[in-house]
Amino acid sequence: MFFFKKNKNQINIETSNIFRGMLTLAKGSIIARLLGLASIPILTRLYSPEDYGVLALYASFVLVMAPMLTFRYVQAIPLPKTDLLAFNLLSLCVSFIVVGSIILSFLFFFWGELILSWFDMLALLPWWPIIVLGSMGIALYELFSLWATRKKLYKIIAKTQITQSLLGNIIKILLGLLAIKPMGLLVGQFVAHSGGVGSFIKASLPSFRELRRGVTFKRMCFLAAYYKQFPTYRFPSQVLMSLSLQAPILMTAALYNKEITGQLSLAMLSLSLPITLIGSAIAKAYYGEIAAIGKSDLSKIKEISLNVQKKLFFIGLPITVFIMLFAELLFTFFFGKEWQIAGEMAAILAPFMLFQFTSSPLVEVINVLGKQSYFLLFSVVRIFGLLSIYLTFNYYQISNYKSLILSLSLYLSLFYFMMTIFIVLKVLRNR
């Protein structure tokens, strides 16, 4: 009896540690996002829709390219038992990023027009050096932030999030005032994506100096082979996931007009606020804690995971109900009468966002248990379902956009709910 009581207390302590880490990261995320929101009314008066179109293309390209530079080995940084092995893995990722950036520069220099024409992104051709720097910056930030997650340097992560948003938006505003367009948006976005790498390196420099003596080519090759599931499964799943995340916008643009697409864009941006503010922070803190436990104690990981799930659900439920009831009124009040449709869409999509919010941290269990093939499975199922919805609406020429939004909400709610059940019943039982 004493053992079980002690074990339960230990689990409560672990959960408490996770939520302290979550709170620290969430504070940084909230401040960063609020700074970004505050700058929007200024930026939209400095830059034209065409400028924002170039920015959207840039952001899409670098967010797809950055994960390719590390082959997703970066996700394994918190996993090794010793810092020496983790630092060898970090060194491997840095090598991939540097070599990949050089290759990308070479390709753009000689065949940039051809490459961008494949993706209908020729507007980015004059700015290809920023694309390379942006891809490299995102990859480096992700790499060093996961090292900071491993070392539980949550305050530094939160600080970099604030720095990124503040400096990025200041640069966008200043260059916009100087009429340096659209370069101002691109440079500002580059800083917003990659600023803070120096802070991570500075905080970890003493340990880096000590650990670098143990970096060997043999160890890096061993780790590349040991974590081969990441490039084998996580890499293609990342590409599919990136595409599926943009699918609702792409589907709406293909099926309806620009106005409906813009309304959906604002609705999803507003609803994604709690996920980007809190969900990513929770995922990092949760990942850091369960990676420290390791796969040797599945019962502890399962109990912590269920505890986190319950708390997230009870946090998200009242917010979801509130949005479903008052979204239309809130959107009209804050954004103007022309955004009433976005409010209607937000009310329909709110349940799906709840299930995404509660399930997003849980998928980190897959990294700890080495079940990378499940990431690919989830990505294939998600994009197959979304593609089926698109083909159905396109074939039958369904003109009611609300039917599409409702179909997306129902399918994605079911997807995230079933994914949670799958992880709890299958993965955490290690079947």
CSV table of N, CA and C in Angstrom, one decimal, residues 70-163:
chain,number,residue,atom,x,y,z
A,70,THR,N,16.9,18.5,-41.7
A,70,THR,CA,17.4,17.6,-40.6
A,70,THR,C,16.9,16.2,-40.7
A,71,PHE,N,16.1,15.9,-41.8
A,71,PHE,CA,15.6,14.5,-42.0
A,71,PHE,C,14.8,14.1,-40.7
A,72,ARG,N,14.4,15.0,-39.9
A,72,ARG,CA,13.6,14.8,-38.7
A,72,ARG,C,14.4,14.2,-37.5
A,73,TYR,N,15.7,14.0,-37.7
A,73,TYR,CA,16.5,13.5,-36.6
A,73,TYR,C,16.5,14.5,-35.4
A,74,VAL,N,16.1,15.7,-35.7
A,74,VAL,CA,16.0,16.8,-34.6
A,74,VAL,C,15.0,16.4,-33.5
A,75,GLN,N,14.0,15.6,-33.9
A,75,GLN,CA,13.0,15.2,-33.0
A,75,GLN,C,13.5,14.2,-31.9
A,76,ALA,N,14.6,13.6,-32.2
A,76,ALA,CA,15.2,12.6,-31.3
A,76,ALA,C,16.1,13.3,-30.2
A,77,ILE,N,16.4,14.6,-30.3
A,77,ILE,CA,17.3,15.2,-29.4
A,77,ILE,C,17.0,14.9,-27.9
A,78,PRO,N,15.7,15.0,-27.5
A,78,PRO,CA,15.5,14.7,-26.0
A,78,PRO,C,15.6,13.3,-25.6
A,79,LEU,N,15.8,12.3,-26.5
A,79,LEU,CA,15.7,10.9,-26.2
A,79,LEU,C,16.9,10.2,-25.6
A,80,PRO,N,18.2,10.5,-26.1
A,80,PRO,CA,19.3,9.8,-25.6
A,80,PRO,C,19.5,9.9,-24.1
A,81,LYS,N,19.9,8.9,-23.4
A,81,LYS,CA,20.1,8.9,-22.0
A,81,LYS,C,21.2,9.8,-21.5
A,82,THR,N,22.2,10.0,-22.3
A,82,THR,CA,23.3,10.9,-21.9
A,82,THR,C,23.4,12.1,-22.8
A,83,ASP,N,23.9,13.2,-22.2
A,83,ASP,CA,24.0,14.4,-23.0
A,83,ASP,C,25.1,14.3,-24.1
A,84,LEU,N,26.1,13.4,-23.9
A,84,LEU,CA,27.1,13.2,-24.9
A,84,LEU,C,26.5,12.7,-26.1
A,85,LEU,N,25.7,11.7,-26.0
A,85,LEU,CA,25.0,11.1,-27.2
A,85,LEU,C,24.1,12.1,-27.9
A,86,ALA,N,23.4,12.9,-27.0
A,86,ALA,CA,22.4,13.9,-27.5
A,86,ALA,C,23.2,15.0,-28.3
A,87,PHE,N,24.4,15.3,-27.8
A,87,PHE,CA,25.2,16.4,-28.4
A,87,PHE,C,25.8,15.8,-29.8
A,88,ASN,N,26.1,14.6,-29.8
A,88,ASN,CA,26.5,14.0,-31.1
A,88,ASN,C,25.4,14.0,-32.1
A,89,LEU,N,24.1,13.8,-31.6
A,89,LEU,CA,23.0,13.9,-32.5
A,89,LEU,C,22.8,15.3,-33.0
A,90,LEU,N,22.9,16.2,-32.0
A,90,LEU,CA,22.8,17.7,-32.4
A,90,LEU,C,23.9,18.0,-33.5
A,91,SER,N,25.1,17.5,-33.3
A,91,SER,CA,26.1,17.8,-34.2
A,91,SER,C,25.8,17.2,-35.6
A,92,LEU,N,25.2,16.1,-35.6
A,92,LEU,CA,24.8,15.4,-36.9
A,92,LEU,C,23.8,16.3,-37.6
A,93,CYS,N,22.8,16.8,-36.8
A,93,CYS,CA,21.8,17.7,-37.4
A,93,CYS,C,22.4,19.0,-37.9
A,94,VAL,N,23.3,19.6,-37.2
A,94,VAL,CA,24.0,20.8,-37.7
A,94,VAL,C,24.7,20.6,-39.0
A,95,SER,N,25.3,19.4,-39.1
A,95,SER,CA,26.0,19.0,-40.3
A,95,SER,C,25.0,18.9,-41.5
A,96,PHE,N,23.9,18.3,-41.2
A,96,PHE,CA,22.8,18.2,-42.3
A,96,PHE,C,22.3,19.6,-42.7
A,97,ILE,N,22.1,20.4,-41.7
A,97,ILE,CA,21.6,21.8,-42.0
A,97,ILE,C,22.5,22.6,-42.9
A,98,VAL,N,23.8,22.5,-42.5
A,98,VAL,CA,24.8,23.3,-43.3
A,98,VAL,C,25.0,22.8,-44.7
A,99,VAL,N,25.1,21.5,-44.8
A,99,VAL,CA,25.3,20.9,-46.2
A,99,VAL,C,24.0,21.1,-47.0
A,100,GLY,N,22.8,20.9,-46.4
A,100,GLY,CA,21.6,21.1,-47.1
A,100,GLY,C,21.4,22.5,-47.5
A,101,SER,N,21.8,23.5,-46.7
A,101,SER,CA,21.6,24.9,-47.1
A,101,SER,C,22.5,25.2,-48.3
A,102,ILE,N,23.7,24.7,-48.3
A,102,ILE,CA,24.7,24.9,-49.4
A,102,ILE,C,24.1,24.3,-50.7
A,103,ILE,N,23.6,23.1,-50.6
A,103,ILE,CA,23.0,22.5,-51.8
A,103,ILE,C,21.8,23.3,-52.3
A,104,LEU,N,20.9,23.7,-51.3
A,104,LEU,CA,19.8,24.5,-51.7
A,104,LEU,C,20.2,25.8,-52.4
A,105,SER,N,21.2,26.5,-51.9
A,105,SER,CA,21.7,27.7,-52.5
A,105,SER,C,22.2,27.4,-53.9
A,106,PHE,N,22.9,26.3,-54.1
A,106,PHE,CA,23.4,26.0,-55.4
A,106,PHE,C,22.2,25.7,-56.4
A,107,LEU,N,21.2,25.0,-55.9
A,107,LEU,CA,20.1,24.7,-56.8
A,107,LEU,C,19.3,26.0,-57.2
A,108,PHE,N,19.1,26.9,-56.2
A,108,PHE,CA,18.4,28.2,-56.5
A,108,PHE,C,19.2,29.1,-57.4
A,109,PHE,N,20.5,29.1,-57.2
A,109,PHE,CA,21.4,30.0,-58.0
A,109,PHE,C,21.3,29.6,-59.5
A,110,PHE,N,21.3,28.3,-59.8
A,110,PHE,CA,21.4,27.8,-61.2
A,110,PHE,C,20.0,27.5,-61.8
A,111,TRP,N,19.1,27.0,-60.9
A,111,TRP,CA,17.8,26.5,-61.4
A,111,TRP,C,16.6,27.1,-60.6
A,112,GLY,N,16.8,28.2,-60.0
A,112,GLY,CA,15.8,28.8,-59.2
A,112,GLY,C,14.4,29.0,-59.9
A,113,GLU,N,14.5,29.6,-61.1
A,113,GLU,CA,13.2,29.8,-61.8
A,113,GLU,C,12.5,28.5,-62.1
A,114,LEU,N,13.2,27.5,-62.5
A,114,LEU,CA,12.6,26.2,-62.8
A,114,LEU,C,12.0,25.6,-61.6
A,115,ILE,N,12.7,25.6,-60.5
A,115,ILE,CA,12.2,25.0,-59.2
A,115,ILE,C,11.0,25.7,-58.7
A,116,LEU,N,11.0,27.1,-58.7
A,116,LEU,CA,9.8,27.8,-58.2
A,116,LEU,C,8.6,27.7,-59.2
A,117,SER,N,8.9,27.5,-60.5
A,117,SER,CA,7.8,27.4,-61.4
A,117,SER,C,7.0,26.1,-61.2
A,118,TRP,N,7.7,25.1,-60.7
A,118,TRP,CA,7.0,23.8,-60.3
A,118,TRP,C,5.9,24.0,-59.3
A,119,PHE,N,6.2,24.9,-58.4
A,119,PHE,CA,5.3,25.2,-57.3
A,119,PHE,C,4.4,26.4,-57.5
A,120,ASP,N,4.5,27.0,-58.7
A,120,ASP,CA,3.8,28.3,-59.0
A,120,ASP,C,4.1,29.4,-58.0
A,121,MET,N,5.4,29.5,-57.7
A,121,MET,CA,5.9,30.5,-56.8
A,121,MET,C,7.0,31.4,-57.4
A,122,LEU,N,6.8,31.8,-58.7
A,122,LEU,CA,7.8,32.6,-59.3
A,122,LEU,C,8.0,34.0,-58.7
A,123,ALA,N,7.0,34.4,-58.0
A,123,ALA,CA,7.1,35.7,-57.3
A,123,ALA,C,8.2,35.7,-56.2
A,124,LEU,N,8.7,34.5,-55.8
A,124,LEU,CA,9.7,34.4,-54.8
A,124,LEU,C,11.1,34.5,-55.4
A,125,LEU,N,11.2,34.5,-56.8
A,125,LEU,CA,12.5,34.3,-57.4
A,125,LEU,C,13.5,35.4,-57.0
A,126,PRO,N,13.1,36.7,-56.9
A,126,PRO,CA,14.1,37.7,-56.5
A,126,PRO,C,14.6,37.5,-55.0
A,127,TRP,N,13.9,36.7,-54.3
A,127,TRP,CA,14.1,36.6,-52.8
A,127,TRP,C,14.7,35.3,-52.4
A,128,TRP,N,15.2,34.5,-53.4
A,128,TRP,CA,15.7,33.2,-53.0
A,128,TRP,C,16.7,33.1,-51.9
A,129,PRO,N,17.6,34.1,-51.8
A,129,PRO,CA,18.6,34.0,-50.7
A,129,PRO,C,17.9,34.0,-49.3
A,130,ILE,N,16.8,34.8,-49.2
A,130,ILE,CA,16.1,34.8,-47.9
A,130,ILE,C,15.4,33.5,-47.7
A,131,ILE,N,15.0,32.8,-48.8
A,131,ILE,CA,14.4,31.5,-48.6
A,131,ILE,C,15.4,30.5,-48.0
A,132,VAL,N,16.6,30.5,-48.5
A,132,VAL,CA,17.7,29.6,-48.0
A,132,VAL,C,17.9,30.0,-46.5
A,133,LEU,N,18.1,31.3,-46.2
A,133,LEU,CA,18.4,31.7,-44.8
A,133,LEU,C,17.2,31.4,-43.9
A,134,GLY,N,16.0,31.6,-44.4
A,134,GLY,CA,14.8,31.3,-43.6
A,134,GLY,C,14.7,29.8,-43.3
A,135,SER,N,14.9,29.0,-44.3
A,135,SER,CA,14.9,27.5,-44.1
A,135,SER,C,15.9,27.1,-43.1
A,136,MET,N,17.1,27.6,-43.2
A,136,MET,CA,18.2,27.2,-42.3
A,136,MET,C,17.9,27.8,-40.9
A,137,GLY,N,17.4,29.0,-40.8
A,137,GLY,CA,17.1,29.6,-39.5
A,137,GLY,C,16.0,28.8,-38.7
A,138,ILE,N,15.0,28.4,-39.4
A,138,ILE,CA,13.9,27.6,-38.8
A,138,ILE,C,14.5,26.3,-38.3
A,139,ALA,N,15.3,25.6,-39.1
A,139,ALA,CA,15.8,24.3,-38.7
A,139,ALA,C,16.7,24.5,-37.5
A,140,LEU,N,17.6,25.5,-37.5
A,140,LEU,CA,18.5,25.7,-36.4
A,140,LEU,C,17.7,26.1,-35.1
A,141,TYR,N,16.6,26.9,-35.2
A,141,TYR,CA,15.9,27.2,-34.0
A,141,TYR,C,15.2,26.0,-33.5
A,142,GLU,N,14.6,25.2,-34.3
A,142,GLU,CA,14.0,24.0,-33.8
A,142,GLU,C,15.0,23.1,-33.1
A,143,LEU,N,16.1,22.9,-33.7
A,143,LEU,CA,17.2,22.1,-33.2
A,143,LEU,C,17.6,22.5,-31.8
A,144,PHE,N,17.9,23.8,-31.6
A,144,PHE,CA,18.4,24.3,-30.3
A,144,PHE,C,17.3,24.4,-29.3
A,145,SER,N,16.1,24.7,-29.8
A,145,SER,CA,14.9,24.7,-28.8
A,145,SER,C,14.7,23.3,-28.2
A,146,LEU,N,14.9,22.3,-29.0
A,146,LEU,CA,14.7,20.9,-28.5
A,146,LEU,C,15.8,20.5,-27.6
A,147,TRP,N,17.0,21.1,-27.8
A,147,TRP,CA,18.1,20.9,-26.8
A,147,TRP,C,17.7,21.6,-25.5
A,148,ALA,N,17.2,22.8,-25.6
A,148,ALA,CA,16.7,23.5,-24.5
A,148,ALA,C,15.6,22.7,-23.8
A,149,THR,N,14.7,22.1,-24.5
A,149,THR,CA,13.6,21.3,-24.0
A,149,THR,C,14.2,20.1,-23.2
A,150,ARG,N,15.2,19.5,-23.8
A,150,ARG,CA,15.9,18.4,-23.1
A,150,ARG,C,16.5,18.8,-21.7
A,151,LYS,N,17.1,20.0,-21.7
A,151,LYS,CA,17.7,20.6,-20.5
A,151,LYS,C,16.7,21.3,-19.6
A,152,LYS,N,15.4,21.3,-20.1
A,152,LYS,CA,14.3,22.0,-19.3
A,152,LYS,C,14.6,23.5,-19.1
A,153,LEU,N,15.1,24.1,-20.1
A,153,LEU,CA,15.4,25.6,-20.1
A,153,LEU,C,14.2,26.3,-20.6
A,154,TYR,N,13.0,26.1,-19.9
A,154,TYR,CA,11.8,26.7,-20.4
A,154,TYR,C,11.7,28.2,-20.4
A,155,LYS,N,12.4,28.8,-19.5
A,155,LYS,CA,12.4,30.3,-19.4
A,155,LYS,C,13.1,30.9,-20.6
A,156,ILE,N,14.2,30.2,-21.0
A,156,ILE,CA,14.9,30.7,-22.2
A,156,ILE,C,14.1,30.5,-23.5
A,157,ILE,N,13.4,29.4,-23.6
A,157,ILE,CA,12.5,29.2,-24.7
A,157,ILE,C,11.4,30.3,-24.8
A,158,ALA,N,10.8,30.6,-23.7
A,158,ALA,CA,9.8,31.6,-23.6
A,158,ALA,C,10.4,33.0,-24.0
A,159,LYS,N,11.6,33.2,-23.5
A,159,LYS,CA,12.2,34.5,-23.9
A,159,LYS,C,12.4,34.7,-25.3
A,160,THR,N,12.9,33.6,-26.0
A,160,THR,CA,13.2,33.6,-27.4
A,160,THR,C,11.9,33.8,-28.2
A,161,GLN,N,10.8,33.3,-27.7
A,161,GLN,CA,9.5,33.4,-28.4
A,161,GLN,C,9.1,34.9,-28.4
A,162,ILE,N,9.3,35.6,-27.3
A,162,ILE,CA,8.9,37.0,-27.2
A,162,ILE,C,9.9,37.8,-28.1
A,163,THR,N,11.2,37.5,-28.0
A,163,THR,CA,12.1,38.2,-28.9
A,163,THR,C,11.8,38.1,-30.3
